[in-house]
């Protein structure tokens, strides 16, 4: 016996003694198939356009997007979520590029499907914000407010043209009441029962979307607090979850991921559908900026954040590091 008392009888540190030991007892593991790559494609550009607020991320040309899709397949990533950035002159109050079969997003969906077929899940952002001149996620009424039900009409049309273009999964992201049910009905009406719906179930009004605004060339003035969720609340996430499941969602999402791990855990505990989390632009850019300053170890920070999201309950993660992380995991494993 030590003069300071008994030595510990239980020693948890024994399971941390070496990398092999830690790997063997790890409770949470990342795999390339966990990841979905968000990707932006911009109309009318001949070279990829770097996004200043998101170092290492670009607005793709159609050709560079095809290459990015092939790289994602080769890395073992499960899906690619496409966001279309139309020419500014084509935006209008109703988001016409979003329902034009020749709109940039629909063209990009066809391009990627032609390139990789069914080897990669082609997912499409189903929202009006990139295609309207006012930047909101819906149609505005005479008072300048987002008209929920008029917006649902547009979402139904968007779902059908995206499905016709070849989307495996559509992602209604505008947080309109009833959007999942309307989109499911619209898809079923054209015989596309096979197209899955990724519901943006808990999408919070967040400061961390900032870099994304540059990525999609957003025209937004003001904010989206009247339709995105209040960061102070968690119970309404479960209400939204119940509604999305009832309306026919196939997968559900929490967005952002990092600041809302508690919400992610609650949603994961409450549902038997696959749960997805979106590690958004601001989360990405903070790590990249801190790493560039030498304030954090970049690789360790990336994998710590991804592991935390997975541990909290995400089955899949949308992350701008998807391909890079998948490649490194393949080497390490």
Short mmCIF file of C-alpha atoms in Angstrom, two decimals:
data_model
loop_
_atom_site.label_atom_id
_atom_site.label_comp_id
_atom_site.label_asym_id
_atom_site.label_seq_id
_atom_site.Cartn_x
_atom_site.Cartn_y
_atom_site.Cartn_z
CA UNK A 1 0.00 0.00 0.00
CA UNK A 2 1.24 3.47 -0.85
CA UNK A 3 1.65 6.00 1.90
CA UNK A 4 -0.96 7.98 -0.02
CA UNK A 5 -3.59 5.22 0.09
CA UNK A 6 -4.54 2.19 -2.00
CA UNK A 7 -3.55 1.98 -5.64
CA UNK A 8 -6.51 1.81 -8.04
CA UNK A 9 -8.00 -1.63 -8.52
CA UNK A 10 -9.56 -0.74 -11.85
CA UNK A 11 -7.33 0.70 -14.54
CA UNK A 12 -9.24 1.89 -17.67
CA UNK A 13 -5.94 3.10 -19.09
CA UNK A 14 -5.06 -0.51 -19.94
CA UNK A 15 -7.41 -0.18 -22.93
CA UNK A 16 -5.57 2.92 -24.17
CA UNK A 17 -2.00 1.64 -24.12
CA UNK A 18 -1.37 1.43 -27.87
CA UNK A 19 -2.90 2.35 -31.23
CA UNK A 20 -3.82 -1.29 -31.83
CA UNK A 21 -5.55 -1.56 -28.46
CA UNK A 22 -7.44 1.68 -28.97
CA UNK A 23 -8.50 0.59 -32.44
CA UNK A 24 -9.73 -2.78 -31.19
CA UNK A 25 -11.99 -1.31 -28.49
CA UNK A 26 -13.19 1.71 -30.46
CA UNK A 27 -16.94 2.13 -30.03
CA UNK A 28 -17.40 4.39 -33.05
CA UNK A 29 -15.87 3.75 -36.45
CA UNK A 30 -15.91 5.84 -39.60
CA UNK A 31 -16.17 4.26 -43.03
CA UNK A 32 -16.02 5.84 -46.50
CA UNK A 33 -19.62 4.75 -47.11
CA UNK A 34 -20.72 7.00 -44.24
CA UNK A 35 -20.03 10.11 -46.32
CA UNK A 36 -22.00 12.20 -48.81
CA UNK A 37 -20.23 14.93 -50.78
CA UNK A 38 -22.02 18.27 -51.23
CA UNK A 39 -21.04 19.78 -54.60
CA UNK A 40 -21.85 23.02 -56.39
CA UNK A 41 -22.14 23.35 -60.16
CA UNK A 42 -22.26 26.81 -61.73
CA UNK A 43 -23.79 27.66 -65.05
CA UNK A 44 -21.75 29.51 -67.64
CA UNK A 45 -18.22 29.00 -66.31
CA UNK A 46 -15.38 27.31 -68.18
CA UNK A 47 -13.11 26.69 -65.18
CA UNK A 48 -13.91 25.74 -61.58
CA UNK A 49 -14.39 28.86 -59.46
CA UNK A 50 -12.75 28.78 -56.00
CA UNK A 51 -15.07 29.69 -53.13
CA UNK A 52 -13.08 32.21 -51.10
CA UNK A 53 -14.89 31.49 -47.83
CA UNK A 54 -14.41 27.72 -48.22
CA UNK A 55 -10.74 27.00 -48.99
CA UNK A 56 -10.40 23.94 -51.19
CA UNK A 57 -14.05 23.95 -52.36
CA UNK A 58 -15.11 25.19 -55.81
CA UNK A 59 -18.12 25.92 -57.92
CA UNK A 60 -17.74 23.22 -60.54
CA UNK A 61 -18.10 23.34 -64.27
CA UNK A 62 -20.12 20.50 -65.75
CA UNK A 63 -16.90 18.74 -66.72
CA UNK A 64 -15.18 19.16 -63.36
CA UNK A 65 -18.33 17.95 -61.60
CA UNK A 66 -18.23 14.74 -63.61
CA UNK A 67 -14.62 14.22 -62.51
CA UNK A 68 -15.54 14.94 -58.88
CA UNK A 69 -18.28 12.32 -59.07
CA UNK A 70 -15.83 9.73 -60.41
CA UNK A 71 -13.40 10.57 -57.60
CA UNK A 72 -16.18 10.12 -55.05
CA UNK A 73 -16.97 6.67 -56.45
CA UNK A 74 -13.31 5.67 -56.40
CA UNK A 75 -13.00 6.82 -52.77
CA UNK A 76 -16.00 4.75 -51.70
CA UNK A 77 -18.26 7.69 -50.86
CA UNK A 78 -21.98 6.80 -50.93
CA UNK A 79 -23.54 9.91 -52.43
CA UNK A 80 -23.19 13.36 -53.91
CA UNK A 81 -25.63 16.17 -53.06
CA UNK A 82 -25.88 18.60 -55.96
CA UNK A 83 -26.56 22.31 -55.72
CA UNK A 84 -27.09 24.26 -58.94
CA UNK A 85 -26.00 27.87 -59.36
CA UNK A 86 -27.79 29.42 -62.35
CA UNK A 87 -26.71 32.54 -64.18
CA UNK A 88 -27.89 35.63 -62.32
CA UNK A 89 -29.92 36.85 -65.29
CA UNK A 90 -32.06 33.70 -65.19
CA UNK A 91 -33.23 34.11 -61.61
CA UNK A 92 -36.75 35.40 -61.07
CA UNK A 93 -39.37 35.63 -58.34
CA UNK A 94 -40.56 32.05 -58.88
CA UNK A 95 -37.27 30.22 -59.35
CA UNK A 96 -37.90 29.24 -62.95
CA UNK A 97 -34.46 27.54 -63.36
CA UNK A 98 -35.55 25.10 -60.67
CA UNK A 99 -38.31 23.62 -62.81
CA UNK A 100 -36.75 24.09 -66.25
CA UNK A 101 -35.57 20.68 -67.52
CA UNK A 102 -32.57 22.54 -68.94
CA UNK A 103 -31.86 24.34 -65.66
CA UNK A 104 -28.31 23.86 -64.41
CA UNK A 105 -29.23 21.50 -61.59
CA UNK A 106 -31.25 19.19 -63.81
CA UNK A 107 -28.49 19.20 -66.44
CA UNK A 108 -25.94 18.38 -63.73
CA UNK A 109 -28.03 15.49 -62.44
CA UNK A 110 -28.12 14.00 -65.94
CA UNK A 111 -24.39 14.57 -66.37
CA UNK A 112 -23.50 12.77 -63.16
CA UNK A 113 -25.88 9.88 -63.79
CA UNK A 114 -24.41 9.47 -67.28
CA UNK A 115 -20.91 9.45 -65.80
CA UNK A 116 -21.32 7.14 -62.79
CA UNK A 117 -24.72 5.49 -63.24
CA UNK A 118 -25.84 3.81 -60.04
CA UNK A 119 -22.36 3.61 -58.52
CA UNK A 120 -23.03 6.82 -56.59
CA UNK A 121 -26.31 8.03 -55.13
CA UNK A 122 -27.15 11.24 -56.97
CA UNK A 123 -28.97 13.54 -54.56
CA UNK A 124 -30.49 16.88 -55.48
CA UNK A 125 -31.17 19.95 -53.37
CA UNK A 126 -34.88 20.66 -53.65
CA UNK A 127 -35.20 24.33 -52.73
CA UNK A 128 -35.80 27.64 -54.46
CA UNK A 129 -33.16 29.78 -52.78
CA UNK A 130 -30.50 29.33 -55.48
CA UNK A 131 -32.92 30.12 -58.30
CA UNK A 132 -34.92 33.13 -57.06
CA UNK A 133 -33.89 36.76 -57.25
CA UNK A 134 -34.84 37.42 -53.61
CA UNK A 135 -32.86 34.50 -52.15
CA UNK A 136 -35.57 33.02 -49.94
CA UNK A 137 -36.50 29.34 -49.91
CA UNK A 138 -39.97 29.97 -51.27
CA UNK A 139 -42.38 32.15 -53.21
CA UNK A 140 -43.17 35.52 -51.65
CA UNK A 141 -46.67 36.92 -51.13
CA UNK A 142 -47.71 40.53 -51.67
CA UNK A 143 -46.37 41.50 -48.25
CA UNK A 144 -42.96 39.95 -48.98
CA UNK A 145 -43.51 36.97 -46.70
CA UNK A 146 -42.72 33.40 -47.75
CA UNK A 147 -46.01 31.84 -48.87
CA UNK A 148 -45.89 28.28 -47.56
CA UNK A 149 -48.54 26.68 -49.77
CA UNK A 150 -47.59 28.49 -52.97
CA UNK A 151 -44.04 27.29 -52.33
CA UNK A 152 -45.24 23.70 -51.99
CA UNK A 153 -46.64 23.90 -55.52
CA UNK A 154 -43.19 24.84 -56.78
CA UNK A 155 -41.53 22.08 -54.75
CA UNK A 156 -43.84 19.51 -56.32
CA UNK A 157 -42.79 20.63 -59.80
CA UNK A 158 -39.13 20.65 -58.82
CA UNK A 159 -39.36 17.12 -57.44
CA UNK A 160 -40.76 15.84 -60.71
CA UNK A 161 -38.15 17.46 -62.96
CA UNK A 162 -35.32 16.35 -60.68
CA UNK A 163 -36.64 12.79 -60.68
CA UNK A 164 -37.00 12.88 -64.47
CA UNK A 165 -33.39 14.06 -64.71
CA UNK A 166 -32.28 10.98 -62.78
CA UNK A 167 -32.00 11.91 -59.09
CA UNK A 168 -31.93 8.88 -56.81
CA UNK A 169 -32.76 11.05 -53.79
CA UNK A 170 -34.35 14.48 -53.47
CA UNK A 171 -33.68 16.70 -50.47
CA UNK A 172 -36.44 19.21 -49.69
CA UNK A 173 -34.51 21.74 -47.61
CA UNK A 174 -36.78 24.78 -47.37
CA UNK A 175 -38.53 23.91 -44.08
CA UNK A 176 -42.02 24.51 -45.47
CA UNK A 177 -44.86 22.89 -43.54
CA UNK A 178 -46.08 19.79 -45.39
CA UNK A 179 -43.22 19.67 -47.87
CA UNK A 180 -42.47 15.95 -47.49
CA UNK A 181 -46.06 14.86 -48.13
CA UNK A 182 -46.41 17.10 -51.17
CA UNK A 183 -43.11 15.93 -52.66
CA UNK A 184 -43.98 12.26 -52.05
CA UNK A 185 -47.35 12.68 -53.78
CA UNK A 186 -45.75 14.52 -56.69
CA UNK A 187 -43.18 11.76 -57.21
CA UNK A 188 -45.75 8.99 -56.94
CA UNK A 189 -48.01 10.71 -59.47
CA UNK A 190 -45.36 10.32 -62.16
CA UNK A 191 -44.51 6.75 -61.22
CA UNK A 192 -41.30 7.58 -59.34
CA UNK A 193 -42.01 5.64 -56.20
CA UNK A 194 -38.37 4.54 -56.27
CA UNK A 195 -37.01 8.05 -55.66
CA UNK A 196 -36.19 8.49 -51.97
CA UNK A 197 -36.76 11.64 -49.92
CA UNK A 198 -34.10 12.96 -47.57
CA UNK A 199 -36.05 15.23 -45.22
CA UNK A 200 -34.27 18.26 -43.81
CA UNK A 201 -36.12 17.60 -40.57
CA UNK A 202 -34.30 19.81 -38.09
CA UNK A 203 -32.77 22.69 -40.01
CA UNK A 204 -31.81 25.53 -37.73
CA UNK A 205 -31.46 29.23 -38.46
CA UNK A 206 -27.70 29.32 -38.03
CA UNK A 207 -24.80 31.75 -38.31
CA UNK A 208 -22.72 28.88 -39.68
CA UNK A 209 -24.36 29.02 -43.13
CA UNK A 210 -22.33 32.12 -44.01
CA UNK A 211 -19.80 30.62 -46.46
CA UNK A 212 -22.57 28.68 -48.22
CA UNK A 213 -24.13 31.98 -49.31
CA UNK A 214 -21.07 32.62 -51.47
CA UNK A 215 -21.05 29.04 -52.71
CA UNK A 216 -24.56 29.30 -54.19
CA UNK A 217 -24.41 32.97 -55.18
CA UNK A 218 -27.25 33.78 -52.78
CA UNK A 219 -29.31 36.93 -53.35
CA UNK A 220 -30.80 36.80 -49.85
CA UNK A 221 -31.53 40.00 -47.98
CA UNK A 222 -32.58 39.54 -44.37
CA UNK A 223 -32.85 36.11 -42.76
CA UNK A 224 -34.87 32.89 -42.74
CA UNK A 225 -36.00 32.87 -39.14
CA UNK A 226 -39.70 32.58 -40.01
CA UNK A 227 -39.22 29.10 -41.44
CA UNK A 228 -35.93 27.68 -40.14
CA UNK A 229 -35.89 26.50 -36.53
CA UNK A 230 -34.91 28.59 -33.51
CA UNK A 231 -31.53 27.45 -32.09
CA UNK A 232 -33.01 27.71 -28.58
CA UNK A 233 -35.51 24.90 -29.16
CA UNK A 234 -35.31 21.11 -29.28
CA UNK A 235 -38.89 19.88 -28.80
CA UNK A 236 -40.03 21.25 -32.14
CA UNK A 237 -37.37 19.06 -33.79
CA UNK A 238 -39.21 16.00 -32.56
CA UNK A 239 -42.49 17.46 -33.77
CA UNK A 240 -40.99 18.05 -37.20
CA UNK A 241 -39.57 14.54 -37.11
CA UNK A 242 -42.98 12.98 -36.41
CA UNK A 243 -44.54 14.95 -39.26
CA UNK A 244 -41.79 14.05 -41.75
CA UNK A 245 -42.03 10.35 -40.92
CA UNK A 246 -45.83 10.44 -41.20
CA UNK A 247 -45.60 12.20 -44.57
CA UNK A 248 -43.27 9.59 -46.06
CA UNK A 249 -39.65 10.60 -45.47
CA UNK A 250 -37.10 7.86 -46.16
CA UNK A 251 -34.17 9.52 -44.39
CA UNK A 252 -34.11 12.42 -41.94
CA UNK A 253 -31.50 15.10 -41.39
CA UNK A 254 -30.18 17.41 -38.70
CA UNK A 255 -28.47 20.57 -39.94
CA UNK A 256 -26.02 21.98 -38.85
CA UNK A 257 -24.28 19.01 -37.27
CA UNK A 258 -21.62 20.14 -34.80
CA UNK A 259 -23.56 22.78 -32.82
CA UNK A 260 -26.60 20.47 -32.64
CA UNK A 261 -25.19 17.12 -31.54
CA UNK A 262 -27.79 17.00 -28.76
CA UNK A 263 -30.56 17.30 -31.35
CA UNK A 264 -28.89 14.66 -33.49
CA UNK A 265 -28.80 12.26 -30.54
CA UNK A 266 -32.46 12.89 -29.67
CA UNK A 267 -33.56 12.37 -33.28
CA UNK A 268 -31.48 9.21 -33.60
CA UNK A 269 -33.02 7.79 -30.43
CA UNK A 270 -36.55 8.63 -31.57
CA UNK A 271 -36.66 7.16 -35.07
CA UNK A 272 -35.88 3.91 -36.87
CA UNK A 273 -35.08 5.61 -40.19
CA UNK A 274 -31.51 6.42 -41.26
CA UNK A 275 -30.39 9.71 -39.71
CA UNK A 276 -28.15 12.06 -41.68
CA UNK A 277 -26.23 15.10 -40.43
CA UNK A 278 -24.88 17.97 -42.52
CA UNK A 279 -21.52 19.33 -41.45
CA UNK A 280 -22.10 22.73 -42.99
CA UNK A 281 -19.91 25.36 -44.58
CA UNK A 282 -19.16 27.33 -41.44
CA UNK A 283 -18.07 24.21 -39.58
CA UNK A 284 -15.76 23.34 -42.46
CA UNK A 285 -14.34 26.84 -42.84
CA UNK A 286 -13.60 27.27 -39.13
CA UNK A 287 -11.39 24.20 -39.09
CA UNK A 288 -9.68 25.15 -42.34
CA UNK A 289 -9.01 28.69 -41.11
CA UNK A 290 -7.67 27.54 -37.74
CA UNK A 291 -5.49 24.92 -39.44
CA UNK A 292 -4.12 27.51 -41.86
CA UNK A 293 -3.12 29.61 -38.86
CA UNK A 294 -1.44 26.62 -37.26
CA UNK A 295 -3.84 26.71 -34.32
CA UNK A 296 -5.14 23.15 -34.73
CA UNK A 297 -3.89 19.92 -36.27
CA UNK A 298 -6.02 19.79 -39.42
CA UNK A 299 -6.34 16.02 -39.86
CA UNK A 300 -7.03 15.39 -36.19
CA UNK A 301 -9.63 18.15 -36.10
CA UNK A 302 -11.40 16.83 -39.22
CA UNK A 303 -11.66 13.29 -37.91
CA UNK A 304 -12.55 14.36 -34.39
CA UNK A 305 -15.49 16.37 -35.69
CA UNK A 306 -16.64 13.54 -37.98
CA UNK A 307 -16.32 10.97 -35.22
CA UNK A 308 -18.33 13.17 -32.85
CA UNK A 309 -21.14 13.47 -35.40
CA UNK A 310 -21.14 9.73 -36.03
CA UNK A 311 -21.03 8.98 -32.29
CA UNK A 312 -24.02 11.26 -31.67
CA UNK A 313 -26.16 9.10 -33.95
CA UNK A 314 -25.63 10.04 -37.59
CA UNK A 315 -25.74 7.09 -39.98
CA UNK A 316 -24.38 9.32 -42.78
CA UNK A 317 -22.64 12.67 -42.88
CA UNK A 318 -22.70 15.34 -45.57
CA UNK A 319 -19.24 16.86 -45.40
CA UNK A 320 -17.02 18.82 -47.76
CA UNK A 321 -14.17 16.56 -46.61
CA UNK A 322 -16.03 13.44 -47.84
CA UNK A 323 -13.56 12.34 -50.53
CA UNK A 324 -10.44 13.34 -48.61
CA UNK A 325 -11.63 11.61 -45.44
CA UNK A 326 -12.69 8.49 -47.34
CA UNK A 327 -9.31 8.19 -49.02
CA UNK A 328 -7.43 8.52 -45.74
CA UNK A 329 -9.67 5.99 -44.02
CA UNK A 330 -9.04 3.51 -46.83
CA UNK A 331 -5.30 3.85 -46.32
CA UNK A 332 -5.48 3.62 -42.53
CA UNK A 333 -7.77 0.60 -42.58
#
